[in-house]
Amino acid sequence: MQGRLERLRKALAEQGLDALITENMENRFYISGFTGSTGWAIITKDEAVFVTDFRYIDQATAEAPAFQVVNNERKAIEAIGQQLQKLGVKRLAVEKNLITLGTFEAWREAFSSVELVPTSGMIENLRIYKDASELEIIKQAVKIADDAFAHVLNVIRPGVREIDVALELEFFMRKQGATGVGFETIVASGVRGALPHGRASEKVIQAGEMVTLDFGAAYKGYNSDITRTVSVGEPSDKMREIYDIVLRAQLNCVNHIKPGMTGKEGDALTRDIIAAAGYGAAYGHSTGHGLGVEVHEQPNLSAVSETVLQPGMLVTVEPGIYISDLGGVRIEDDVLITENGCEILTQSTKELLILPV
Ligand code: ZN
Ligand code: ZN
């Protein structure tokens, strides 16, 4: 945690700010370690204070050892105001995309001697780079998802509903230690595969259909995110052709992505292959996104991303092709950008699996 505080302090100093306050669940967890639902982390150039209430004092003391925990006995806004005064804060960074206008106005009124400076991305920009302790947790979250995929291959059969497949995935991941799912599980079979975000429905899986599974484990505050598409019995020639193109695009990206490229160049590694095969219009989303305490965070691999990829960044690579009234295919890995290229964290096979009917 100390390294994260130091990096934040450097960013504050560069912008002439005395302190930052965050009440955002993910940023607060990242900077302090606190996993509860209420609390305010205030970080100055040499102090770190955590304001919370009776319910969370012991938890905050245990989870956020780098912070001095302050018990808010009456109104939180008063306790925060007192701390800001005590810390001598004049210019306070507030997270403009993460607090409400109501909070901003109430703070402005209550902290009259403090200038509130709207900022964005101060902690999120630190979160882009994963440290060793984060990678250890994320690798475990990925392993839980990989194991769940292997398990669910025995469940996907003609006659089974998509929601039963989703439930089996989720139940298995919970049994392996996941605290939940990172996002609503996608199980899209047959023509529903054309819906990039086809949440598991009551549709019954049929022989000859492909099934796209997109799911992830929430584990110790982090997330995994994997997609595989399998075939239940022999697929049509058309679907097999589509699968092969998506796989080629996915492999082209994970084999060539490397530090120094922009998010846009990373995106082109999948998009150019799919466009050259004639399916450009059927691939309407970006190649991937950052992954960490949130399922979607920076950096993006997209046609408009100028972010330069660096070692330590973690992104998904998930091209797809979607054709209405036919179906779709998506294949997604979680990859860590390294000094020379990338390390693929997700281990499940990407060869087309044809399940027995
Ligand atoms: Zn996904
Ligand atoms: Zn994803």
CSV table of C-alpha atoms and ligand atoms in Angstrom, one decimal:
chain,number,residue,atom,x,y,z
A,1,MET,CA,0.0,0.0,0.0
A,2,GLN,CA,2.9,2.3,0.8
A,3,GLY,CA,4.1,2.2,-2.9
A,4,ARG,CA,0.6,3.2,-4.0
A,5,LEU,CA,0.4,6.1,-1.5
A,6,GLU,CA,3.8,7.3,-2.7
A,7,ARG,CA,2.7,7.3,-6.4
A,8,LEU,CA,-0.5,9.2,-5.5
A,9,ARG,CA,1.5,11.8,-3.5
A,10,LYS,CA,3.8,12.3,-6.5
A,11,ALA,CA,0.8,12.9,-8.7
A,12,LEU,CA,-0.8,15.3,-6.2
A,13,ALA,CA,2.5,17.3,-5.9
A,14,GLU,CA,2.7,17.5,-9.7
A,15,GLN,CA,-0.7,19.2,-9.8
A,16,GLY,CA,-0.1,21.5,-6.9
A,17,LEU,CA,-2.7,19.7,-4.7
A,18,ASP,CA,-2.5,19.3,-0.9
A,19,ALA,CA,-4.7,16.2,-0.7
A,20,LEU,CA,-7.2,13.9,-2.3
A,21,ILE,CA,-10.4,12.5,-0.8
A,22,THR,CA,-12.1,9.4,-2.1
A,23,GLU,CA,-15.3,7.7,-1.1
A,24,ASN,CA,-15.4,5.5,-4.2
A,25,MET,CA,-15.5,1.8,-3.3
A,26,GLU,CA,-12.8,0.7,-5.8
A,27,ASN,CA,-10.4,3.6,-5.4
A,28,ARG,CA,-10.7,3.5,-1.7
A,29,PHE,CA,-10.0,-0.2,-1.6
A,30,TYR,CA,-7.0,0.2,-3.9
A,31,ILE,CA,-5.4,3.0,-1.9
A,32,SER,CA,-6.2,1.8,1.6
A,33,GLY,CA,-7.2,-1.9,1.5
A,34,PHE,CA,-10.5,-1.2,3.2
A,35,THR,CA,-13.3,-3.5,1.9
A,36,GLY,CA,-16.3,-2.1,3.8
A,37,SER,CA,-19.0,0.1,2.3
A,38,THR,CA,-18.6,3.4,4.1
A,39,GLY,CA,-15.6,5.5,4.6
A,40,TRP,CA,-13.5,8.4,3.3
A,41,ALA,CA,-9.8,8.1,2.6
A,42,ILE,CA,-7.9,11.4,2.8
A,43,ILE,CA,-4.3,11.4,1.5
A,44,THR,CA,-2.0,14.4,2.0
A,45,LYS,CA,1.7,14.6,1.2
A,46,ASP,CA,2.7,13.0,4.5
A,47,GLU,CA,-0.5,11.8,6.1
A,48,ALA,CA,-3.2,9.3,5.4
A,49,VAL,CA,-6.5,9.5,7.4
A,50,PHE,CA,-9.5,7.2,7.1
A,51,VAL,CA,-12.8,8.5,8.4
A,52,THR,CA,-15.5,5.9,9.1
A,53,ASP,CA,-18.2,5.1,11.6
A,54,PHE,CA,-18.7,2.8,14.6
A,55,ARG,CA,-19.5,-0.2,12.4
A,56,TYR,CA,-16.2,-0.2,10.6
A,57,ILE,CA,-13.6,1.1,13.1
A,58,ASP,CA,-12.0,-2.4,13.8
A,59,GLN,CA,-12.2,-3.4,10.2
A,60,ALA,CA,-10.6,-0.2,8.9
A,61,THR,CA,-7.8,-0.5,11.6
A,62,ALA,CA,-7.1,-4.0,10.4
A,63,GLU,CA,-7.4,-3.5,6.7
A,64,ALA,CA,-5.9,-0.1,6.3
A,65,PRO,CA,-2.8,-0.1,8.5
A,66,ALA,CA,-1.2,2.8,6.5
A,67,PHE,CA,-4.1,5.0,7.6
A,68,GLN,CA,-4.9,6.7,10.8
A,69,VAL,CA,-8.5,5.7,11.5
A,70,VAL,CA,-10.8,8.4,12.7
A,71,ASN,CA,-14.2,7.6,14.3
A,72,ASN,CA,-17.0,9.8,12.8
A,73,GLU,CA,-19.2,10.0,15.9
A,74,ARG,CA,-21.7,12.5,14.6
A,75,LYS,CA,-22.0,13.6,11.0
A,76,ALA,CA,-19.3,12.3,8.6
A,77,ILE,CA,-19.1,15.7,6.9
A,78,GLU,CA,-18.1,17.3,10.2
A,79,ALA,CA,-15.5,14.7,11.0
A,80,ILE,CA,-14.0,15.2,7.5
A,81,GLY,CA,-14.0,18.9,7.8
A,82,GLN,CA,-12.2,18.7,11.1
A,83,GLN,CA,-9.6,16.5,9.6
A,84,LEU,CA,-9.0,18.7,6.6
A,85,GLN,CA,-8.5,21.7,9.0
A,86,LYS,CA,-6.1,19.7,11.2
A,87,LEU,CA,-4.2,18.5,8.2
A,88,GLY,CA,-4.0,22.1,6.9
A,89,VAL,CA,-5.5,21.2,3.5
A,90,LYS,CA,-6.0,24.2,1.2
A,91,ARG,CA,-6.4,22.6,-2.2
A,92,LEU,CA,-8.4,19.3,-2.1
A,93,ALA,CA,-8.7,17.0,-5.1
A,94,VAL,CA,-12.2,15.6,-5.4
A,95,GLU,CA,-13.2,12.9,-7.9
A,96,LYS,CA,-15.5,14.6,-10.2
A,97,ASN,CA,-16.8,11.5,-12.0
A,98,LEU,CA,-17.3,9.6,-8.8
A,99,ILE,CA,-19.1,12.0,-6.4
A,100,THR,CA,-22.6,13.4,-6.9
A,101,LEU,CA,-23.3,17.0,-7.5
A,102,GLY,CA,-25.1,17.0,-4.1
A,103,THR,CA,-21.9,15.8,-2.3
A,104,PHE,CA,-19.8,18.4,-4.1
A,105,GLU,CA,-22.2,21.2,-3.1
A,106,ALA,CA,-22.4,20.0,0.5
A,107,TRP,CA,-18.6,19.7,0.8
A,108,ARG,CA,-18.1,23.2,-0.8
A,109,GLU,CA,-20.5,24.7,1.8
A,110,ALA,CA,-19.1,22.7,4.8
A,111,PHE,CA,-15.3,23.1,3.9
A,112,SER,CA,-15.4,26.8,3.3
A,113,SER,CA,-11.7,27.4,3.8
A,114,VAL,CA,-10.8,24.6,1.3
A,115,GLU,CA,-10.7,24.9,-2.4
A,116,LEU,CA,-12.3,21.8,-4.0
A,117,VAL,CA,-10.4,20.9,-7.2
A,118,PRO,CA,-12.4,18.6,-9.6
A,119,THR,CA,-10.0,15.8,-10.9
A,120,SER,CA,-10.4,12.6,-12.7
A,121,GLY,CA,-8.3,9.5,-13.0
A,122,MET,CA,-5.8,10.3,-10.2
A,123,ILE,CA,-6.1,6.8,-8.6
A,124,GLU,CA,-7.4,5.1,-11.7
A,125,ASN,CA,-4.2,6.0,-13.5
A,126,LEU,CA,-2.2,4.2,-10.8
A,127,ARG,CA,-4.5,1.2,-11.0
A,128,ILE,CA,-3.5,0.6,-14.7
A,129,TYR,CA,-0.2,-1.0,-13.5
A,130,LYS,CA,-0.6,-4.2,-11.6
A,131,ASP,CA,1.9,-4.9,-8.8
A,132,ALA,CA,3.0,-8.4,-7.8
A,133,SER,CA,0.5,-8.7,-5.0
A,134,GLU,CA,-2.3,-7.8,-7.3
A,135,LEU,CA,-1.1,-10.2,-10.0
A,136,GLU,CA,-1.1,-13.1,-7.6
A,137,ILE,CA,-4.7,-12.5,-6.7
A,138,ILE,CA,-5.8,-12.0,-10.4
A,139,LYS,CA,-4.0,-15.2,-11.4
A,140,GLN,CA,-6.0,-17.0,-8.8
A,141,ALA,CA,-9.3,-15.4,-10.1
A,142,VAL,CA,-8.3,-16.5,-13.6
A,143,LYS,CA,-7.6,-20.0,-12.5
A,144,ILE,CA,-11.0,-20.2,-10.8
A,145,ALA,CA,-12.6,-19.2,-14.1
A,146,ASP,CA,-10.5,-21.6,-16.2
A,147,ASP,CA,-11.5,-24.5,-13.8
A,148,ALA,CA,-15.1,-23.5,-14.0
A,149,PHE,CA,-15.0,-23.6,-17.8
A,150,ALA,CA,-13.5,-27.1,-17.7
A,151,HIS,CA,-16.2,-28.2,-15.3
A,152,VAL,CA,-19.1,-26.7,-17.3
A,153,LEU,CA,-18.1,-28.6,-20.5
A,154,ASN,CA,-19.7,-31.6,-18.8
A,155,VAL,CA,-23.0,-29.7,-18.3
A,156,ILE,CA,-23.5,-28.2,-21.7
A,157,ARG,CA,-25.7,-30.6,-23.6
A,158,PRO,CA,-28.8,-30.4,-25.9
A,159,GLY,CA,-31.9,-29.9,-23.7
A,160,VAL,CA,-30.1,-27.8,-21.0
A,161,ARG,CA,-31.2,-24.2,-20.5
A,162,GLU,CA,-28.7,-21.3,-20.7
A,163,ILE,CA,-29.5,-20.2,-17.2
A,164,ASP,CA,-28.7,-23.7,-15.8
A,165,VAL,CA,-25.3,-23.5,-17.5
A,166,ALA,CA,-24.8,-20.0,-15.9
A,167,LEU,CA,-25.8,-21.2,-12.5
A,168,GLU,CA,-23.4,-24.2,-12.7
A,169,LEU,CA,-20.5,-21.9,-13.6
A,170,GLU,CA,-21.4,-19.5,-10.7
A,171,PHE,CA,-21.9,-22.3,-8.2
A,172,PHE,CA,-18.6,-23.9,-9.1
A,173,MET,CA,-16.7,-20.6,-8.9
A,174,ARG,CA,-18.2,-19.9,-5.4
A,175,LYS,CA,-17.1,-23.3,-4.3
A,176,GLN,CA,-13.6,-22.6,-5.4
A,177,GLY,CA,-13.4,-19.4,-3.3
A,178,ALA,CA,-14.8,-16.7,-5.5
A,179,THR,CA,-16.8,-14.1,-3.5
A,180,GLY,CA,-19.2,-13.8,-6.5
A,181,VAL,CA,-19.2,-13.1,-10.2
A,182,GLY,CA,-17.6,-10.0,-11.6
A,183,PHE,CA,-20.5,-9.3,-13.9
A,184,GLU,CA,-23.7,-11.0,-15.1
A,185,THR,CA,-22.8,-14.3,-16.7
A,186,ILE,CA,-23.3,-14.5,-20.5
A,187,VAL,CA,-24.5,-17.8,-22.0
A,188,ALA,CA,-25.7,-17.2,-25.5
A,189,SER,CA,-26.5,-20.2,-27.7
A,190,GLY,CA,-27.5,-20.5,-31.3
A,191,VAL,CA,-28.9,-17.4,-32.8
A,192,ARG,CA,-28.6,-15.6,-29.4
A,193,GLY,CA,-24.9,-15.8,-29.9
A,194,ALA,CA,-25.4,-12.7,-32.2
A,195,LEU,CA,-26.0,-10.7,-29.0
A,196,PRO,CA,-22.6,-9.7,-27.8
A,197,HIS,CA,-24.0,-9.3,-24.2
A,198,GLY,CA,-26.6,-12.1,-24.3
A,199,ARG,CA,-27.2,-12.8,-20.7
A,200,ALA,CA,-28.2,-16.3,-19.9
A,201,SER,CA,-31.8,-16.9,-20.7
A,202,GLU,CA,-34.3,-19.7,-20.4
A,203,LYS,CA,-33.5,-20.8,-24.0
A,204,VAL,CA,-32.8,-24.5,-24.3
A,205,ILE,CA,-29.6,-25.4,-26.0
A,206,GLN,CA,-30.0,-27.5,-29.2
A,207,ALA,CA,-27.7,-29.9,-31.0
A,208,GLY,CA,-25.7,-28.1,-33.7
A,209,GLU,CA,-25.6,-24.8,-31.9
A,210,MET,CA,-22.5,-22.9,-30.8
A,211,VAL,CA,-22.6,-21.5,-27.2
A,212,THR,CA,-20.7,-18.4,-26.1
A,213,LEU,CA,-19.8,-18.3,-22.4
A,214,ASP,CA,-18.5,-15.0,-21.0
A,215,PHE,CA,-17.9,-15.0,-17.3
A,216,GLY,CA,-15.5,-14.2,-14.5
A,217,ALA,CA,-14.8,-14.7,-10.8
A,218,ALA,CA,-14.7,-11.9,-8.2
A,219,TYR,CA,-11.9,-12.8,-5.9
A,220,LYS,CA,-10.3,-10.8,-3.0
A,221,GLY,CA,-11.3,-7.5,-4.6
A,222,TYR,CA,-10.2,-8.4,-8.2
A,223,ASN,CA,-11.8,-9.9,-11.2
A,224,SER,CA,-11.2,-12.3,-14.1
A,225,ASP,CA,-13.0,-12.2,-17.4
A,226,ILE,CA,-12.9,-15.0,-19.9
A,227,THR,CA,-15.0,-15.9,-23.0
A,228,ARG,CA,-15.0,-19.2,-24.9
A,229,THR,CA,-17.4,-20.4,-27.6
A,230,VAL,CA,-18.0,-24.1,-27.9
A,231,SER,CA,-20.1,-26.2,-30.3
A,232,VAL,CA,-22.7,-28.6,-29.2
A,233,GLY,CA,-22.4,-31.3,-31.8
A,234,GLU,CA,-21.1,-30.5,-35.3
A,235,PRO,CA,-21.4,-26.9,-36.3
A,236,SER,CA,-22.4,-25.6,-39.7
A,237,ASP,CA,-19.7,-24.8,-42.2
A,238,LYS,CA,-20.5,-21.1,-41.9
A,239,MET,CA,-20.1,-21.1,-38.1
A,240,ARG,CA,-16.9,-23.1,-38.3
A,241,GLU,CA,-15.6,-20.5,-40.8
A,242,ILE,CA,-16.5,-17.7,-38.4
A,243,TYR,CA,-14.9,-19.5,-35.5
A,244,ASP,CA,-11.6,-19.8,-37.4
A,245,ILE,CA,-11.5,-16.2,-38.3
A,246,VAL,CA,-12.2,-15.0,-34.7
A,247,LEU,CA,-9.5,-17.4,-33.5
A,248,ARG,CA,-7.0,-16.1,-36.0
A,249,ALA,CA,-7.7,-12.5,-35.0
A,250,GLN,CA,-7.4,-13.4,-31.3
A,251,LEU,CA,-4.1,-15.2,-31.8
A,252,ASN,CA,-2.7,-12.4,-34.0
A,253,CYS,CA,-3.3,-10.0,-31.2
A,254,VAL,CA,-1.9,-12.1,-28.3
A,255,ASN,CA,1.1,-13.1,-30.5
A,256,HIS,CA,2.0,-9.5,-31.5
A,257,ILE,CA,0.8,-7.1,-28.8
A,258,LYS,CA,3.7,-5.5,-27.0
A,259,PRO,CA,4.8,-2.5,-25.0
A,260,GLY,CA,5.1,0.7,-27.0
A,261,MET,CA,2.0,0.1,-29.0
A,262,THR,CA,-1.0,2.3,-28.6
A,263,GLY,CA,-4.4,0.9,-27.6
A,264,LYS,CA,-5.4,1.7,-31.1
A,265,GLU,CA,-2.6,-0.4,-32.6
A,266,GLY,CA,-3.5,-3.3,-30.3
A,267,ASP,CA,-7.1,-3.0,-31.5
A,268,ALA,CA,-6.0,-3.2,-35.2
A,269,LEU,CA,-4.3,-6.5,-34.5
A,270,THR,CA,-7.7,-8.2,-34.3
A,271,ARG,CA,-9.8,-5.8,-36.4
A,272,ASP,CA,-7.6,-6.0,-39.6
A,273,ILE,CA,-7.9,-9.8,-39.7
A,274,ILE,CA,-11.6,-9.8,-39.3
A,275,ALA,CA,-12.1,-7.0,-41.8
A,276,ALA,CA,-9.8,-8.7,-44.4
A,277,ALA,CA,-12.0,-11.8,-44.0
A,278,GLY,CA,-15.0,-9.7,-44.9
A,279,TYR,CA,-16.7,-9.5,-41.5
A,280,GLY,CA,-15.6,-6.0,-40.4
A,281,ALA,CA,-19.2,-4.8,-40.0
A,282,ALA,CA,-20.0,-7.8,-37.8
A,283,TYR,CA,-17.4,-6.8,-35.3
A,284,GLY,CA,-18.8,-3.7,-33.7
A,285,HIS,CA,-17.0,-3.5,-30.3
A,286,SER,CA,-13.4,-2.9,-29.2
A,287,THR,CA,-10.8,-5.5,-28.8
A,288,GLY,CA,-10.4,-5.3,-25.1
A,289,HIS,CA,-10.3,-3.4,-21.8
A,290,GLY,CA,-8.3,-3.1,-18.7
A,291,LEU,CA,-9.2,-5.4,-15.8
A,292,GLY,CA,-8.5,-5.2,-12.1
A,293,VAL,CA,-10.6,-4.1,-9.2
A,294,GLU,CA,-13.2,-3.2,-11.8
A,295,VAL,CA,-14.1,-5.5,-14.7
A,296,HIS,CA,-13.8,-2.6,-17.1
A,297,GLU,CA,-11.1,-0.1,-16.4
A,298,GLN,CA,-8.2,1.6,-18.3
A,299,PRO,CA,-6.5,1.0,-20.6
A,300,ASN,CA,-8.8,0.2,-23.6
A,301,LEU,CA,-7.7,-1.6,-26.8
A,302,SER,CA,-10.0,0.4,-29.1
A,303,ALA,CA,-9.9,2.2,-32.4
A,304,VAL,CA,-9.7,5.5,-30.5
A,305,SER,CA,-7.3,4.7,-27.7
A,306,GLU,CA,-4.0,6.6,-27.7
A,307,THR,CA,-2.8,5.1,-24.5
A,308,VAL,CA,0.7,3.6,-24.9
A,309,LEU,CA,0.9,0.0,-23.6
A,310,GLN,CA,3.5,-0.6,-20.9
A,311,PRO,CA,4.7,-3.6,-18.9
A,312,GLY,CA,2.4,-4.3,-16.0
A,313,MET,CA,-0.8,-3.3,-17.7
A,314,LEU,CA,-3.5,-6.0,-17.8
A,315,VAL,CA,-6.0,-6.1,-20.7
A,316,THR,CA,-8.5,-8.5,-22.2
A,317,VAL,CA,-8.3,-9.5,-25.9
A,318,GLU,CA,-11.7,-10.4,-27.1
A,319,PRO,CA,-12.6,-10.1,-30.7
A,320,GLY,CA,-15.9,-11.5,-32.0
A,321,ILE,CA,-18.2,-11.8,-35.0
A,322,TYR,CA,-22.0,-11.5,-34.6
A,323,ILE,CA,-24.5,-12.2,-37.4
A,324,SER,CA,-28.2,-11.7,-36.7
A,325,ASP,CA,-30.4,-14.8,-37.2
A,326,LEU,CA,-27.3,-17.0,-37.4
A,327,GLY,CA,-25.2,-16.7,-34.3
A,328,GLY,CA,-21.8,-15.4,-33.0
A,329,VAL,CA,-18.4,-16.3,-31.8
A,330,ARG,CA,-16.2,-14.5,-29.2
A,331,ILE,CA,-12.9,-15.6,-27.7
A,332,GLU,CA,-11.4,-13.7,-24.8
A,333,ASP,CA,-8.2,-14.0,-22.8
A,334,ASP,CA,-6.8,-11.9,-20.0
A,335,VAL,CA,-3.2,-10.8,-20.9
A,336,LEU,CA,-0.5,-9.1,-19.0
A,337,ILE,CA,1.7,-6.8,-21.0
A,338,THR,CA,5.4,-7.8,-20.3
A,339,GLU,CA,8.8,-6.4,-21.4
A,340,ASN,CA,8.7,-8.3,-24.7
A,341,GLY,CA,5.1,-9.0,-25.4
A,342,CYS,CA,2.5,-10.4,-23.2
A,343,GLU,CA,1.8,-13.3,-20.8
A,344,ILE,CA,-1.6,-15.0,-21.4
A,345,LEU,CA,-3.1,-15.6,-18.0
A,346,THR,CA,-6.2,-17.6,-19.2
A,347,GLN,CA,-5.2,-21.2,-19.9
A,348,SER,CA,-8.4,-22.7,-21.3
A,349,THR,CA,-8.0,-24.1,-24.8
A,350,LYS,CA,-9.1,-21.9,-27.8
A,351,GLU,CA,-9.3,-24.8,-30.2
A,352,LEU,CA,-12.9,-25.4,-31.2
A,353,LEU,CA,-14.4,-27.9,-28.8
A,354,ILE,CA,-17.2,-30.0,-30.2
A,355,LEU,CA,-19.2,-31.4,-27.3
A,356,PRO,CA,-21.0,-34.7,-27.5
A,357,VAL,CA,-24.8,-34.6,-28.2
B,1,ZN,ZN,-15.8,-11.0,-20.9
B,2,ZN,ZN,-14.2,-8.5,-21.3
